[in-house]
Short mmCIF file of C-alpha atoms in Angstrom, two decimals:
data_model
loop_
_atom_site.label_atom_id
_atom_site.label_comp_id
_atom_site.label_asym_id
_atom_site.label_seq_id
_atom_site.Cartn_x
_atom_site.Cartn_y
_atom_site.Cartn_z
CA PRO A 1058 151.22 237.56 -37.79
CA LEU A 1059 149.55 239.57 -35.06
CA THR A 1060 151.73 241.13 -32.39
CA ALA A 1061 152.10 239.93 -28.80
CA ASP A 1062 149.65 242.51 -27.44
CA GLN A 1063 147.02 241.26 -29.92
CA THR A 1064 147.45 237.65 -28.79
CA ILE A 1065 145.10 235.50 -26.71
CA GLU A 1066 146.93 233.66 -23.93
CA LEU A 1067 145.70 230.09 -23.57
CA SER A 1068 145.72 228.52 -20.12
CA THR A 1069 148.09 225.59 -19.59
CA PRO A 1070 146.31 222.30 -18.81
CA ASN A 1071 147.38 219.86 -16.10
CA ILE A 1072 150.22 218.21 -18.00
CA ASN A 1073 151.56 216.24 -15.03
CA ALA A 1074 148.21 214.51 -14.54
CA ALA A 1075 148.05 213.62 -18.24
CA ILE A 1076 151.57 212.19 -18.18
CA GLN A 1077 150.70 210.01 -15.19
CA GLU A 1078 147.64 208.69 -17.06
CA ASP A 1079 149.76 208.03 -20.14
CA LYS A 1080 152.10 205.77 -18.18
CA SER A 1081 149.32 203.18 -18.10
CA ASN A 1082 147.26 204.22 -21.13
CA ASP A 1083 150.20 203.88 -23.52
CA PHE A 1084 150.19 200.14 -22.90
CA ILE A 1085 146.50 199.84 -23.82
CA LYS A 1086 146.40 198.93 -27.49
CA THR A 1087 142.65 199.48 -27.85
CA ILE A 1088 142.73 203.28 -27.62
CA PRO A 1089 144.43 205.92 -29.79
CA TYR A 1090 147.74 207.39 -28.66
CA ARG A 1091 146.89 210.65 -26.89
CA PHE A 1092 149.19 213.56 -27.62
CA GLY A 1093 147.09 216.55 -26.59
CA ILE A 1094 144.47 217.96 -24.25
CA LYS A 1095 141.47 219.85 -25.55
CA ILE A 1096 141.04 223.22 -23.85
CA PRO A 1097 137.40 224.37 -24.15
CA CYS A 1098 136.79 227.85 -25.49
CA ASN A 1099 134.20 229.75 -27.50
CA TYR A 1100 136.03 231.97 -29.97
CA THR A 1101 134.26 233.52 -32.94
CA PRO A 1102 134.87 236.55 -35.17
CA GLN A 1103 132.37 238.33 -32.94
CA ASN A 1104 134.14 237.89 -29.60
CA GLY A 1105 137.86 237.76 -30.39
CA GLY A 1106 140.51 238.54 -32.94
CA PHE A 1107 140.64 241.50 -35.31
CA TRP A 1108 138.85 242.50 -38.52
CA LYS A 1109 140.54 244.34 -41.36
CA LYS A 1110 139.21 245.42 -44.74
CA SER A 1111 141.47 244.37 -47.60
CA GLY A 1112 140.28 245.30 -51.06
CA ASP A 1113 136.89 243.66 -51.56
CA ASN A 1114 137.45 241.22 -48.68
CA TYR A 1115 137.03 241.33 -44.95
CA ASN A 1116 139.86 239.53 -43.17
CA TRP A 1117 139.50 238.30 -39.59
CA GLN A 1118 142.59 237.08 -37.79
CA MET A 1119 143.29 235.63 -34.36
CA ARG A 1120 146.58 234.55 -32.75
CA ILE A 1121 146.86 232.22 -29.76
CA HIS A 1122 149.87 231.58 -27.54
CA ALA A 1123 150.12 228.59 -25.20
CA LYS A 1124 153.23 228.37 -23.05
CA ASP A 1125 155.40 225.27 -23.62
CA ALA A 1126 152.97 223.68 -26.10
CA LYS A 1127 154.55 221.21 -28.52
CA SER A 1128 151.73 221.88 -31.00
CA LEU A 1129 148.35 223.59 -31.28
CA HIS A 1130 145.29 223.16 -33.48
CA PHE A 1131 141.65 224.26 -33.62
CA ASN A 1132 138.50 222.19 -33.20
CA PHE A 1133 135.40 223.78 -34.75
CA SER A 1134 131.66 223.41 -34.30
CA SER A 1135 128.85 225.11 -36.27
CA PHE A 1136 131.31 224.97 -39.17
CA ALA A 1137 129.34 226.14 -42.23
CA LEU A 1138 131.42 228.29 -44.54
CA ASN A 1139 129.67 230.02 -47.43
CA PRO A 1140 130.93 229.79 -51.03
CA GLY A 1141 133.83 232.18 -51.49
CA GLU A 1142 134.85 232.10 -47.83
CA SER A 1143 138.09 230.51 -46.69
CA ILE A 1144 140.16 229.76 -43.59
CA PHE A 1145 143.93 229.46 -43.31
CA VAL A 1146 145.84 228.22 -40.25
CA PHE A 1147 149.57 228.94 -40.00
CA ASN A 1148 152.59 229.53 -37.77
CA ASP A 1149 154.16 232.94 -37.19
CA SER A 1150 156.79 232.55 -39.89
CA LYS A 1151 154.24 231.16 -42.39
CA THR A 1152 156.56 228.25 -43.13
CA ILE A 1153 153.62 225.98 -42.26
CA VAL A 1154 150.26 226.93 -43.76
CA TYR A 1155 147.12 224.75 -43.90
CA GLY A 1156 144.27 225.81 -46.13
CA PRO A 1157 142.30 227.09 -47.76
CA TYR A 1158 139.50 225.36 -45.88
CA THR A 1159 136.28 226.24 -47.71
CA ASN A 1160 132.61 225.29 -47.95
CA LEU A 1161 133.84 222.02 -49.49
CA ASN A 1162 134.94 221.11 -45.97
CA ASN A 1163 131.41 221.58 -44.54
CA SER A 1164 129.94 218.39 -43.08
CA PHE A 1165 126.51 217.18 -42.05
CA ASP A 1166 127.36 217.51 -38.35
CA SER A 1167 129.11 220.89 -38.77
CA LEU A 1168 132.31 219.69 -37.08
CA PHE A 1169 135.84 220.25 -38.32
CA SER A 1170 139.44 220.28 -37.08
CA SER A 1171 142.51 221.96 -38.50
CA PHE A 1172 145.86 220.18 -38.61
CA LEU A 1173 148.70 220.60 -36.11
CA ILE A 1174 150.90 223.66 -36.01
CA PRO A 1175 154.12 222.90 -34.10
CA GLY A 1176 155.12 225.25 -31.29
CA GLU A 1177 153.50 227.66 -28.86
CA ASN A 1178 151.77 229.97 -31.35
CA ILE A 1179 148.99 229.44 -33.88
CA ASN A 1180 147.25 231.90 -36.22
CA ILE A 1181 143.92 231.70 -38.00
CA LEU A 1182 142.81 233.86 -40.92
CA PHE A 1183 139.19 233.96 -42.09
CA GLN A 1184 138.41 235.67 -45.40
CA SER A 1185 134.92 236.74 -46.42
CA LYS A 1186 133.22 239.18 -48.77
CA GLU A 1187 131.19 240.57 -45.90
CA LYS A 1188 130.96 240.65 -42.13
CA HIS A 1189 127.93 238.55 -41.25
CA GLN A 1190 126.73 235.99 -38.78
CA THR A 1191 129.59 233.76 -37.61
CA PRO A 1192 129.99 230.71 -39.88
CA PHE A 1193 131.99 228.79 -37.27
CA ILE A 1194 132.84 228.49 -33.59
CA ILE A 1195 136.26 227.51 -32.28
CA GLU A 1196 134.98 225.29 -29.49
CA SER A 1197 138.38 224.07 -28.28
CA VAL A 1198 142.09 224.30 -28.91
CA THR A 1199 144.17 221.14 -28.56
CA TYR A 1200 147.27 221.74 -26.46
CA GLY A 1201 149.87 219.25 -27.67
CA TYR A 1202 151.97 218.18 -24.71
CA ARG A 1203 153.66 215.33 -26.62
CA SER A 1204 155.24 215.77 -30.02
CA ILE A 1205 154.66 213.60 -33.06
CA GLY A 1206 158.28 212.52 -32.71
CA GLU A 1207 157.52 210.96 -29.32
CA PHE A 1208 154.71 208.94 -30.91
CA VAL A 1209 156.94 207.59 -33.64
CA LEU A 1210 160.24 207.16 -31.86
CA LYS A 1211 158.69 205.13 -29.06
CA ASN A 1212 158.17 202.38 -31.64
CA PHE A 1213 161.65 202.34 -33.16
CA GLY A 1214 163.44 199.29 -31.77
CA ALA A 1215 160.27 198.08 -30.05
CA SER A 1216 158.35 196.81 -33.07
CA GLY A 1217 157.63 193.20 -33.91
CA ALA A 1218 159.54 191.15 -36.44
CA CYS A 1219 156.85 191.81 -39.06
CA GLN A 1220 157.06 195.62 -38.64
CA ASN A 1221 159.76 197.22 -40.73
CA ASN A 1222 160.82 200.65 -41.90
CA ILE A 1223 159.44 200.85 -45.44
CA ASN A 1224 162.58 202.61 -46.66
CA CYS A 1225 164.93 199.88 -45.50
CA PRO A 1226 165.98 197.31 -48.15
CA ILE A 1227 163.27 194.90 -46.98
CA GLY A 1228 160.69 197.43 -48.21
CA ASP A 1229 162.02 197.77 -51.75
CA ASN A 1230 159.13 195.76 -53.23
CA TRP A 1231 156.47 197.84 -51.44
CA GLN A 1232 157.19 201.36 -52.63
CA LYS A 1233 153.84 201.75 -54.43
CA GLU A 1234 151.79 200.27 -51.60
CA LYS A 1235 153.38 202.52 -48.97
CA ARG A 1236 151.59 205.52 -50.48
CA SER A 1237 148.28 204.13 -49.18
CA VAL A 1238 149.29 204.53 -45.52
CA ALA A 1239 147.93 207.49 -43.56
CA LEU A 1240 148.70 208.96 -40.17
CA ILE A 1241 145.29 209.91 -38.74
CA LEU A 1242 144.44 212.70 -36.31
CA VAL A 1243 141.38 211.35 -34.48
CA ASN A 1244 139.04 213.01 -32.00
CA GLY A 1245 141.16 216.15 -32.05
CA ASN A 1246 143.83 214.79 -29.70
CA GLY A 1247 144.95 211.27 -30.69
CA TRP A 1248 146.93 209.40 -33.35
CA CYS A 1249 146.01 206.30 -35.33
CA THR A 1250 147.04 204.88 -38.69
CA GLY A 1251 145.13 203.37 -41.59
CA SER A 1252 145.39 202.35 -45.23
CA LEU A 1253 143.51 203.22 -48.40
CA LEU A 1254 141.51 200.31 -49.76
CA ASN A 1255 140.27 200.01 -53.33
CA ASN A 1256 136.89 198.48 -54.18
CA THR A 1257 135.92 195.81 -56.70
CA LEU A 1258 135.12 198.46 -59.30
CA GLN A 1259 138.75 199.58 -59.10
CA ASP A 1260 137.58 203.20 -59.39
CA THR A 1261 139.86 204.56 -56.61
CA THR A 1262 136.99 205.66 -54.37
CA PRO A 1263 138.96 206.81 -51.29
CA TYR A 1264 137.91 204.16 -48.76
CA LEU A 1265 140.23 203.86 -45.79
CA LEU A 1266 140.53 200.99 -43.32
CA THR A 1267 141.65 201.61 -39.75
CA ALA A 1268 141.51 199.83 -36.40
CA ASN A 1269 138.12 199.64 -34.72
CA HIS A 1270 139.50 201.21 -31.53
CA CYS A 1271 140.12 204.40 -33.51
CA SER A 1272 136.37 204.83 -34.05
CA SER A 1273 134.66 207.99 -32.81
CA SER A 1274 131.27 209.66 -32.79
CA SER A 1275 132.29 211.94 -35.66
CA TYR A 1276 134.64 211.48 -38.60
CA SER A 1277 134.21 214.86 -40.25
CA ASN A 1278 136.88 216.32 -37.95
CA TRP A 1279 139.49 213.64 -38.77
CA GLN A 1280 142.67 214.66 -40.59
CA PHE A 1281 144.92 212.40 -42.69
CA ALA A 1282 148.63 212.86 -43.46
CA PHE A 1283 150.12 210.80 -46.29
CA ASN A 1284 153.69 210.14 -47.42
CA TRP A 1285 155.10 210.73 -43.94
CA GLU A 1286 158.17 208.56 -43.65
CA SER A 1287 161.84 208.69 -42.76
CA PRO A 1288 163.94 209.60 -45.81
CA GLY A 1289 166.10 206.50 -45.36
CA CYS A 1290 166.47 203.41 -43.24
CA GLY A 1291 167.15 205.45 -40.08
CA THR A 1292 164.91 207.25 -37.62
CA GLN A 1293 165.06 210.78 -39.04
CA LEU A 1294 161.73 212.62 -38.97
CA VAL A 1295 160.44 214.99 -41.63
CA PRO A 1296 157.61 217.57 -41.43
CA LEU A 1297 154.05 216.40 -41.92
CA SER A 1298 152.55 217.27 -45.31
CA ASN A 1299 150.01 216.02 -47.88
CA VAL A 1300 147.11 216.50 -45.48
CA MET A 1301 143.49 215.70 -46.29
CA ALA A 1302 140.48 216.59 -44.14
CA GLY A 1303 137.23 214.89 -43.24
CA ALA A 1304 135.60 211.49 -43.71
CA THR A 1305 132.28 209.65 -43.50
CA TYR A 1306 131.59 206.46 -41.55
CA ILE A 1307 130.76 203.37 -43.63
CA ALA A 1308 130.93 200.26 -41.42
CA SER A 1309 132.81 198.64 -38.56
CA SER A 1310 133.47 195.25 -37.02
CA ALA A 1311 137.01 194.17 -36.17
CA PHE A 1312 138.06 197.16 -38.30
CA THR A 1313 136.42 200.46 -39.24
CA LEU A 1314 135.82 201.43 -42.87
CA ILE A 1315 135.42 205.11 -43.71
CA LEU A 1316 135.13 207.17 -46.89
CA MET A 1317 137.51 210.10 -47.08
CA ASP A 1318 135.99 213.36 -48.24
CA GLY A 1319 138.96 213.85 -50.54
CA ILE A 1320 139.58 217.53 -49.95
CA PHE A 1321 143.37 217.96 -50.27
CA ARG A 1322 144.74 220.77 -48.12
CA THR A 1323 148.44 221.25 -47.46
#
């Protein structure tokens, strides 16, 4: 990780105003659960961070600190990595690392988002064979002012009779089906859920069904976390893992059907 004097300090958004909005918005079931605020920026390897030659590669790294943030992640535009180039996103201790993101993550609208890094600090590493025109722009950083635990724990004890912890005895007959459920990072700052859906060919094409109110103008910057569940019948939380990135819109009505890009990054 870069040192403190090599770190970009991110401004703190108006958290109090967001919390006041959430007091009413959290009761609206037709919008995603907001956990973060996007802070606009315009970071590229040409205007921030540090380059270092390492063997045959050029490594560019940037570290961001945001006071009191529960989590941070990057939202990209003009995302068009070349073959052989890669991006990693990680915390200071490197106990959480997402990547490599590569040209396989390029999309038709050139948008992309990394997954959440808990805490006040986030690092990005870009590896390339040469220093050339910037293949991406970090157009915003999402400042997480509410943790994933707040999203989940608000529902424990408040769910309907038909909503059960899958790892309680009532879920014993659904242990295969539970693997289809995904926690979805939408629009760079909200949470939704969805489920994989097979087609009539039974060829495991990764279609995913989610609520229509989760729809957005772009799906290429969506992130999906699978197998996230309490280890038992209680409310214990475990770290997010098994993350996949990107999707394509298929259709919508009462629900929205998308096709996951299927690039597994954890």
